[in-house]
PDB file of C-alpha atoms in Angstrom:
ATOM      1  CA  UNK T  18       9.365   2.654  35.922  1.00  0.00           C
ATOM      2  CA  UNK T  19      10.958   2.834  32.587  1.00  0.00           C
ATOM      3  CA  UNK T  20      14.189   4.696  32.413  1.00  0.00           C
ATOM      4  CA  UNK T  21      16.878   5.618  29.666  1.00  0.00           C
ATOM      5  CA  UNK T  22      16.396   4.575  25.576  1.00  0.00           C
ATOM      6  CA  UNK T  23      15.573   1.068  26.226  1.00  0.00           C
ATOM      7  CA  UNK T  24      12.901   0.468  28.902  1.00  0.00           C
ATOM      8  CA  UNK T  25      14.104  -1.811  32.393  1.00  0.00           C
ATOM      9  CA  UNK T  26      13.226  -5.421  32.087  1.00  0.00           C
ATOM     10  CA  UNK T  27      12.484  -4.962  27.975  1.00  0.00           C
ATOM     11  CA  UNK T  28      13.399  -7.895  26.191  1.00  0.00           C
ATOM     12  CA  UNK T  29      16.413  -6.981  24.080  1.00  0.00           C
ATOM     13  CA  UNK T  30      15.370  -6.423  20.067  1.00  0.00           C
ATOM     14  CA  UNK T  31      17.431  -9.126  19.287  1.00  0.00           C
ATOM     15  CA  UNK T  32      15.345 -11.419  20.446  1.00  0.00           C
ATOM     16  CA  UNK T  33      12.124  -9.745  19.353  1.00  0.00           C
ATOM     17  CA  UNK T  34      12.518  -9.399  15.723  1.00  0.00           C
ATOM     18  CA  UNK T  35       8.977  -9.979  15.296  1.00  0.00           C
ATOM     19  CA  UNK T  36       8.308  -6.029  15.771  1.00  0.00           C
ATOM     20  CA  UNK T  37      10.771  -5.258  13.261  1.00  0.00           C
ATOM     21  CA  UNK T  38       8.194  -6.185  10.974  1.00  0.00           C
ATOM     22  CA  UNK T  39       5.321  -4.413  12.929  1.00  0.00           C
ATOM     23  CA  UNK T  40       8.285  -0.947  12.903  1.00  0.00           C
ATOM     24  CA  UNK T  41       8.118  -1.707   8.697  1.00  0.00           C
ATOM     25  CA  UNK T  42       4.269  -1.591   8.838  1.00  0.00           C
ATOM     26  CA  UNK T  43       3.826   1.491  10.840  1.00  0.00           C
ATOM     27  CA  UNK T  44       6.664   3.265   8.729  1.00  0.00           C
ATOM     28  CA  UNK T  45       4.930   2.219   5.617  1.00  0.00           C
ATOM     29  CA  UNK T  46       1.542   3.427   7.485  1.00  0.00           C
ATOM     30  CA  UNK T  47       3.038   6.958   7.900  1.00  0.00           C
ATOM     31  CA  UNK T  48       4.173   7.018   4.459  1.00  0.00           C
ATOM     32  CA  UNK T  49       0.983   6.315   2.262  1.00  0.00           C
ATOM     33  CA  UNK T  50      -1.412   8.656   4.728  1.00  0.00           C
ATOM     34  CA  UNK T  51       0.970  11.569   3.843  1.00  0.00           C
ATOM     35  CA  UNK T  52       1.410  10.970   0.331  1.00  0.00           C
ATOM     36  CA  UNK T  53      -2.244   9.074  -0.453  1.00  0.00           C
ATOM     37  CA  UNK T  54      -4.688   9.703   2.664  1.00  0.00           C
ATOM     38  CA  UNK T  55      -3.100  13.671   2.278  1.00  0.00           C
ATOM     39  CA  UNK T  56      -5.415  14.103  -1.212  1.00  0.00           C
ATOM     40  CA  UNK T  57      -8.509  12.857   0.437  1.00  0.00           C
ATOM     41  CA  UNK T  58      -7.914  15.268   3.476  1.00  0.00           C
ATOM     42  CA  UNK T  59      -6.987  18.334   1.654  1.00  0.00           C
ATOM     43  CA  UNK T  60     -10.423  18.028  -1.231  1.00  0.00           C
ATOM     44  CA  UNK T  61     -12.246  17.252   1.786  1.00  0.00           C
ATOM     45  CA  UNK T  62     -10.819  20.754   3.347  1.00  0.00           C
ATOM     46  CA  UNK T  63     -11.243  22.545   0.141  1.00  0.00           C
ATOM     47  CA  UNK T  64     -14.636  21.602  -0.827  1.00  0.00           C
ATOM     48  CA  UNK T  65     -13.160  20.209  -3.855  1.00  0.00           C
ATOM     49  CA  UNK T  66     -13.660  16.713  -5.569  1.00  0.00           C
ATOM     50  CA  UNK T  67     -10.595  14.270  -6.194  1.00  0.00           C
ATOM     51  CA  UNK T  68     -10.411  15.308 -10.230  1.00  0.00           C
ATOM     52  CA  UNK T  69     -10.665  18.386  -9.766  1.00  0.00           C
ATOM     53  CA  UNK T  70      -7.996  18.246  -6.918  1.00  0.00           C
ATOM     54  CA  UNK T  71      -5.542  16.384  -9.804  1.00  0.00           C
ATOM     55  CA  UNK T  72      -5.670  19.841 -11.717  1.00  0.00           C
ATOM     56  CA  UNK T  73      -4.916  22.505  -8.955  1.00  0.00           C
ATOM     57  CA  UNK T  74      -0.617  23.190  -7.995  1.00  0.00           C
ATOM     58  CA  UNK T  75      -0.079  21.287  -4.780  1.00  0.00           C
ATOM     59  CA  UNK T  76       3.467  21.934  -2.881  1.00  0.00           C
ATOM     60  CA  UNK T  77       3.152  17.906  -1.850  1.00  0.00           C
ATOM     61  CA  UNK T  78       2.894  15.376  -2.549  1.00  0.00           C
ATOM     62  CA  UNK T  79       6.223  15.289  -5.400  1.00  0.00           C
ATOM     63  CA  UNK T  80       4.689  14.748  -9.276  1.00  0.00           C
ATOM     64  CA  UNK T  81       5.552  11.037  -9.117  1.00  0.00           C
ATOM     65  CA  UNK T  82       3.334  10.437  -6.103  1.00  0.00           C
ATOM     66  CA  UNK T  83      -0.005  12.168  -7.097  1.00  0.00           C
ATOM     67  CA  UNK T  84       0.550  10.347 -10.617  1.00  0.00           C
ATOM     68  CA  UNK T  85       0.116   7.143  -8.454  1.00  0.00           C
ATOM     69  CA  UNK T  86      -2.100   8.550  -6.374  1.00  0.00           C
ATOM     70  CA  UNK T  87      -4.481   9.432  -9.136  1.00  0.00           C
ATOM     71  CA  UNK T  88      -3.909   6.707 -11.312  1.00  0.00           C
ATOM     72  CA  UNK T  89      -4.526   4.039  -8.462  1.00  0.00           C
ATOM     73  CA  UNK T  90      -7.972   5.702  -7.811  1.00  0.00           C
ATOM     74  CA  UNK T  91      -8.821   5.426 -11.605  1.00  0.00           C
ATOM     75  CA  UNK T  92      -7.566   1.491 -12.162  1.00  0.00           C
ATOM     76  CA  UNK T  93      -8.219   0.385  -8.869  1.00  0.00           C
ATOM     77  CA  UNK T  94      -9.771   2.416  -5.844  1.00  0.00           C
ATOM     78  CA  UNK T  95     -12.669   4.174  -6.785  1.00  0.00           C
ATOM     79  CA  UNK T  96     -13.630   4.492  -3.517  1.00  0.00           C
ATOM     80  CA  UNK T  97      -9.948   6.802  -2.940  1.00  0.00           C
ATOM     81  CA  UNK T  98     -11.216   8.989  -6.135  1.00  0.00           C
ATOM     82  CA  UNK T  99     -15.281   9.454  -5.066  1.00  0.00           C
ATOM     83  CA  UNK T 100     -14.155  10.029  -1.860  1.00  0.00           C
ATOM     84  CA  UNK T 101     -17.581  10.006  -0.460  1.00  0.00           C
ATOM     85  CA  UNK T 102     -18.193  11.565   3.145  1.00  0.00           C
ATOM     86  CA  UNK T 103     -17.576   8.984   5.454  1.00  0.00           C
ATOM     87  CA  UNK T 104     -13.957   8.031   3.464  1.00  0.00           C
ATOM     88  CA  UNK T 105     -13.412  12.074   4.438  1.00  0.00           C
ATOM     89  CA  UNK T 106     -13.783  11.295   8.074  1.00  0.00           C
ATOM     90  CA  UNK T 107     -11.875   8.072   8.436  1.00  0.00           C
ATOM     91  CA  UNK T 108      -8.969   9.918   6.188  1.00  0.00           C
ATOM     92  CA  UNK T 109      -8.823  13.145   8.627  1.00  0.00           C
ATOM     93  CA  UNK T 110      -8.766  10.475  11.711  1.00  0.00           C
ATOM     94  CA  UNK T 111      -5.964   8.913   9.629  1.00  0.00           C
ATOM     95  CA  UNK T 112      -4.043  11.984   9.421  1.00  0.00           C
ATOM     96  CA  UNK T 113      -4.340  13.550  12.441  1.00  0.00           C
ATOM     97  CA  UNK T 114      -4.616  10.869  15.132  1.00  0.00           C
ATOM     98  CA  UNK T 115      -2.870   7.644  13.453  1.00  0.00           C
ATOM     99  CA  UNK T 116      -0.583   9.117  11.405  1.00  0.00           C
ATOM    100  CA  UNK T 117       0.851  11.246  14.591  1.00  0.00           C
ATOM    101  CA  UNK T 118       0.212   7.587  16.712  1.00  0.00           C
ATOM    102  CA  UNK T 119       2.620   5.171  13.930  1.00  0.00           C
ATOM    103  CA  UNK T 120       5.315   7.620  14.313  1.00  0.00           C
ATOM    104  CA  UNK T 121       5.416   7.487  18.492  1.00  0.00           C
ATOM    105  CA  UNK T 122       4.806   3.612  17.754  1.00  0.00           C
ATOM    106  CA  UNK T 123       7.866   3.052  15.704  1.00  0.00           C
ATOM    107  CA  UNK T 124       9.831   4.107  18.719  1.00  0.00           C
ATOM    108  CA  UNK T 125       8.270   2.741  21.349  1.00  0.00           C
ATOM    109  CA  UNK T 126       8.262  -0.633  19.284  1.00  0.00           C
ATOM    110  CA  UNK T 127      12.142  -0.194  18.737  1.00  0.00           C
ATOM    111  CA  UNK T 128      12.851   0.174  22.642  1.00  0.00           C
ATOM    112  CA  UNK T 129       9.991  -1.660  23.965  1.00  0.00           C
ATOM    113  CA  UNK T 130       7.764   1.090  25.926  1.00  0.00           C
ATOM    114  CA  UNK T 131       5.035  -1.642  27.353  1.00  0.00           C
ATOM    115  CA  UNK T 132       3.125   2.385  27.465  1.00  0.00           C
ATOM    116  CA  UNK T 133       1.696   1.682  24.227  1.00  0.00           C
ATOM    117  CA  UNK T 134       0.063  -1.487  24.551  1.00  0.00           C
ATOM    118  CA  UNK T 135      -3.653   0.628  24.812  1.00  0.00           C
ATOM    119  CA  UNK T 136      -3.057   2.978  22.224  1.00  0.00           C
ATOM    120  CA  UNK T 137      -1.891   0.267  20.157  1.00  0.00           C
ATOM    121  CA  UNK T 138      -5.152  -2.019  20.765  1.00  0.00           C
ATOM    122  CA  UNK T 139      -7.385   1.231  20.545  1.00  0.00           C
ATOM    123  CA  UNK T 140      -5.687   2.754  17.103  1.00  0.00           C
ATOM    124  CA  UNK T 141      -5.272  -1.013  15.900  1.00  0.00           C
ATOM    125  CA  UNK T 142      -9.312  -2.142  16.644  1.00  0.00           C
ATOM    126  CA  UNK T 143     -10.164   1.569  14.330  1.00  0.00           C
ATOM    127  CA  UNK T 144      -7.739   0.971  11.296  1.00  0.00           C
ATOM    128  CA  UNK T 145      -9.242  -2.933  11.340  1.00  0.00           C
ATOM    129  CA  UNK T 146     -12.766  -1.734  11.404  1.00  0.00           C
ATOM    130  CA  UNK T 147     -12.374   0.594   9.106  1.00  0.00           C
ATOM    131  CA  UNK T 148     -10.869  -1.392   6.406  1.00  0.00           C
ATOM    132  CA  UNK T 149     -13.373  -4.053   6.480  1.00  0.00           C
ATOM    133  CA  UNK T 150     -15.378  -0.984   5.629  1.00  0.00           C
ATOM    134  CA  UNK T 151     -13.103  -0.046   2.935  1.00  0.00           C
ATOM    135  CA  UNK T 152     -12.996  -3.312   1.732  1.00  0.00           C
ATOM    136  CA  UNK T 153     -16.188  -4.269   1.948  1.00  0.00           C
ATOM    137  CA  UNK T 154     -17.574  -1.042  -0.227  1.00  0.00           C
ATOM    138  CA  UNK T 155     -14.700  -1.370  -2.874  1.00  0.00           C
ATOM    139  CA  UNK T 156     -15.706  -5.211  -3.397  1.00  0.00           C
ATOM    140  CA  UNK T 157     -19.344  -4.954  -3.005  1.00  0.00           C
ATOM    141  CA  UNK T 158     -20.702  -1.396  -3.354  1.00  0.00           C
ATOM    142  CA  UNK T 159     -22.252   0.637  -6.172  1.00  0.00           C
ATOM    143  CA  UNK T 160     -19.349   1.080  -7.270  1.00  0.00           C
ATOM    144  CA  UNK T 161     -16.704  -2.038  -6.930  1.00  0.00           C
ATOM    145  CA  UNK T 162     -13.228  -2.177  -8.410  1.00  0.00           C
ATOM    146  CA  UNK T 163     -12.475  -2.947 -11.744  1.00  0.00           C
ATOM    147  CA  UNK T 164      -9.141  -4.846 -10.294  1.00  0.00           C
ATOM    148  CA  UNK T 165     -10.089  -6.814  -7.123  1.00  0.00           C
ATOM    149  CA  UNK T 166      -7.282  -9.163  -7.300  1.00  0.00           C
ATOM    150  CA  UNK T 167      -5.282  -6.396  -7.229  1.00  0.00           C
ATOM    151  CA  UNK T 168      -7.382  -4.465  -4.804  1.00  0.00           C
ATOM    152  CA  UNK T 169      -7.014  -7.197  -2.369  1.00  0.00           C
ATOM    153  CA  UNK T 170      -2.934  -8.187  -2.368  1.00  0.00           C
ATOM    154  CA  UNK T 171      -2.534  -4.085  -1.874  1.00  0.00           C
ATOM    155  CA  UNK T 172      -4.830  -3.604   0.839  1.00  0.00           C
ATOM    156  CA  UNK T 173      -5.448  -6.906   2.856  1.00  0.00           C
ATOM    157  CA  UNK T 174      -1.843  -6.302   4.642  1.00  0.00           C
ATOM    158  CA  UNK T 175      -3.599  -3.109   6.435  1.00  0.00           C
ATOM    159  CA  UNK T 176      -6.340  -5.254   7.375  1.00  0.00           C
ATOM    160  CA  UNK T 177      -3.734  -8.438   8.817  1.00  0.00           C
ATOM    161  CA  UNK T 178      -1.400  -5.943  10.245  1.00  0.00           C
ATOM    162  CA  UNK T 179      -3.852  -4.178  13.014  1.00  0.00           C
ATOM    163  CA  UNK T 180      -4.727  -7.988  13.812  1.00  0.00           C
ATOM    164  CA  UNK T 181      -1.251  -8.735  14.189  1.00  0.00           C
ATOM    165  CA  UNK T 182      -0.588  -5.925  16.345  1.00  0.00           C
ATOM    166  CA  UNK T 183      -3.271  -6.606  18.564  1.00  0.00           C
ATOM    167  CA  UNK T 184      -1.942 -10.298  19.121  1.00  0.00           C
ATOM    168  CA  UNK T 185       0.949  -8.695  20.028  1.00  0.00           C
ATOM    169  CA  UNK T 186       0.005  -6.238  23.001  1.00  0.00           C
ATOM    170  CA  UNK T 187      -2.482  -8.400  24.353  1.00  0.00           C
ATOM    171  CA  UNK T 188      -0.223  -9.483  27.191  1.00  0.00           C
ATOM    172  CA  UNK T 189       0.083  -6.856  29.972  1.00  0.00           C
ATOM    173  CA  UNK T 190       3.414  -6.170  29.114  1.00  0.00           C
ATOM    174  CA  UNK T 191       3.864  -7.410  25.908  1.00  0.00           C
ATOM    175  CA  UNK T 192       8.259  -6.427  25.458  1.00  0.00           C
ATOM    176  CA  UNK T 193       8.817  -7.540  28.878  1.00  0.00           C
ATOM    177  CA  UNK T 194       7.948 -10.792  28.520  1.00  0.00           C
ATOM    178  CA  UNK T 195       9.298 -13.534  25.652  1.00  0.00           C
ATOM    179  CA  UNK T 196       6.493 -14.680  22.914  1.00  0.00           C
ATOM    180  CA  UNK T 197       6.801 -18.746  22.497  1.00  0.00           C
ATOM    181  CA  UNK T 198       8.061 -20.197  19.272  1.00  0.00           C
ATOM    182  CA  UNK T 199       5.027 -21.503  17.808  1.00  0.00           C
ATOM    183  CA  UNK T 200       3.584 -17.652  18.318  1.00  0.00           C
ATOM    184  CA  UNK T 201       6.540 -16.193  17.065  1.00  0.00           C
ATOM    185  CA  UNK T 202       6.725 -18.455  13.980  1.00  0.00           C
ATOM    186  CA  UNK T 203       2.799 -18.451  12.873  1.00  0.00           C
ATOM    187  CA  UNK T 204       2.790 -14.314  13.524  1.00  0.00           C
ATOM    188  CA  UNK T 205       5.789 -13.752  11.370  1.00  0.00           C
ATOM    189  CA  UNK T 206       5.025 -16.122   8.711  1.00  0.00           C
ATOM    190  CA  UNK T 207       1.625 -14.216   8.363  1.00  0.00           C
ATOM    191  CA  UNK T 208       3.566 -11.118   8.493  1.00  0.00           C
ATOM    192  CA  UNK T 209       6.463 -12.398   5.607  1.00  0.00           C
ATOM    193  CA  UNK T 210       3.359 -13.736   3.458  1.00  0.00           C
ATOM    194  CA  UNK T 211       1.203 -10.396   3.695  1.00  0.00           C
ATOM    195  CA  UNK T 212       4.632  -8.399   2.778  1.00  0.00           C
ATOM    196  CA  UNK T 213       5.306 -10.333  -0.167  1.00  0.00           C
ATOM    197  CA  UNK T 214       1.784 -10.127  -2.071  1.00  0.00           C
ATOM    198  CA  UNK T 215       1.686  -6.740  -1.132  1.00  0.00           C
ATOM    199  CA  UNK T 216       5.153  -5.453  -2.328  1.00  0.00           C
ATOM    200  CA  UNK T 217       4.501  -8.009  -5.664  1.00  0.00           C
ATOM    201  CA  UNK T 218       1.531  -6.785  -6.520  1.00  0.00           C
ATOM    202  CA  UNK T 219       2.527  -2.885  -5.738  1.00  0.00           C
ATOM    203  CA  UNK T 220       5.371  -3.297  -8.452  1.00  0.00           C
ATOM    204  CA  UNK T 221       3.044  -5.478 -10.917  1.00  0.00           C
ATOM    205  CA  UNK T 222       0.699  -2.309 -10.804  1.00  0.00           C
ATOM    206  CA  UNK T 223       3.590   0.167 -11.323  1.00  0.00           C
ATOM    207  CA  UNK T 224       5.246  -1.378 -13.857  1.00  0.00           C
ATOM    208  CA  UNK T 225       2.136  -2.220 -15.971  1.00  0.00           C
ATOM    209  CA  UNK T 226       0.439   1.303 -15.065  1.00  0.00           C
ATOM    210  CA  UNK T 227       3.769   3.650 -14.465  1.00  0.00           C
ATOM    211  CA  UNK T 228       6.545   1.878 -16.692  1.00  0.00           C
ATOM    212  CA  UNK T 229       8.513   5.077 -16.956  1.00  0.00           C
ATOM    213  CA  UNK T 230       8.806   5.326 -12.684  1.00  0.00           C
ATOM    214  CA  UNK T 231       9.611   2.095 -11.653  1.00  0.00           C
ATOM    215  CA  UNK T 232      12.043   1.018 -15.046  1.00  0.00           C
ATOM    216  CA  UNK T 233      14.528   3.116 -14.152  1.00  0.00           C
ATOM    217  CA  UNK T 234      15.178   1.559 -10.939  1.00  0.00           C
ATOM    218  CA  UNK T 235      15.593  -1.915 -12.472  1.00  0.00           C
ATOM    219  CA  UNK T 236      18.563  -3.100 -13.934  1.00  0.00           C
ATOM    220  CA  UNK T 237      18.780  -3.307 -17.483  1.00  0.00           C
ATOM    221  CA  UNK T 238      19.297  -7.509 -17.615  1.00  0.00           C
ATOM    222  CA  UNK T 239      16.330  -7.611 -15.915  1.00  0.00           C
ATOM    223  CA  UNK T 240      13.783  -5.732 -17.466  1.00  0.00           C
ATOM    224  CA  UNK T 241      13.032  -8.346 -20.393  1.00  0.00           C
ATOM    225  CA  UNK T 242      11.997 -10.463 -17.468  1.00  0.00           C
ATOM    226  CA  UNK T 243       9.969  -8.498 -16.177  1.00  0.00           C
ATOM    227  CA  UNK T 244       7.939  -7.130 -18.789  1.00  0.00           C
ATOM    228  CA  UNK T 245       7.056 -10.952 -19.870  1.00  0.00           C
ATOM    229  CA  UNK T 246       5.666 -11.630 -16.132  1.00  0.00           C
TER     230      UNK T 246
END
């Protein structure tokens, strides 16, 4: 039975930082459904399509977000700004069953609740699935992206990270027991890699798409770098 913060026989975070990096990917998970997956859901609830969303008041998303949000569908996503019907379905199961699902995940992640090892595998199997789908129709479809390198470093990481996860709870009790250094090294390393291209390539489009957002934030000796990468 697990008791208290920290379930009994959990092996301490310290020596699981592995699922610091899975906490970081279902944090990031809850922020781009309710800033990105939120405009697909609400058209889809309106009867409206995604330009004609851009020009009606919304209370949220802030300004700066539904810029990105609409200017990543243009230059990028097309499938995010058709938003055909199936995309509406797999958004509304992304906002009200995995959204709801990352948050409980990031704390039982934290303290090591072996509880969600089948929700994990079951919400973890649906995101993979669907964004072979996703990727597969952006690539390939009637309508591919004009920006697949781009398309690719941004959204491979939510294709690695429900495979990851799924490595992870495949034990029975996946925080009560200790994962072997040569599984801890190769799923990190994946994890560190898919991080890196996507957080590079997430700025490269900002910066060359959104100057005025992302500037700001970067100190001044730096931005002649930057603008010659």
């Amino acid at each position: 039975m697990q008791t208290g913060p920290v379930a009994a026989g959990t092996v301490p975070l310290r020596e699981r930082l592995f699922d610091l990096l899975l906490v970081l990917y279902f944090i990031i998970y809850v922020f781009t459904v309710t800033f990105t997956d939120l405009h697909n859901f609400t058209a889809s609830y309106l009867g409206v399509t995604i330009p004609e969303l851009e020009h009606l008041d919304m209370a949220y998303p802030p300004i700066p977000l539904k810029r990105i949000y609409f200017a990543w569908g243009r230059t990028v996503d097309p499938l995010l700004y058709e938003n055909p019907m199936f995309w509406q379905v797999v958004e509304w199961v992304n906002l009200l069953c995995l959204m709801p699902f990352s948050v409980v995940a990031t704390i039982a992640f934290l303290f090591g609740y072996n509880w969600i090892r089948n929700p994990a595998i079951i919400t973890s199997s649906f995101t993979f699935y669907s964004l072979l789908i996703c990727i597969g129709t952006t690539l390939y479809g009637e309508n591919p992206t004009p920006n697949p390198v781009m398309f690719v470093n941004v959204y491979l990481p939510y294709l690695i990270f429900p495979f990851l996860v799924l490595v992870r709870m495949w034990p029975e009790r996946p925080f009560s027991q200790r994962m072997g250094w040569p599984k801890t090294l190769f799923l990190t390393t994946v994890a560190l890699v898919s991080y890196s291209f996507f957080f590079i390539y997430c700025y490269k489009w900002l910066q060359m798409q959104l100057p005025e957002l992302v500037d700001p934030l970067v100190p001044p000796f730096v931005l002649p770098m930057v603008h010659k990468c």
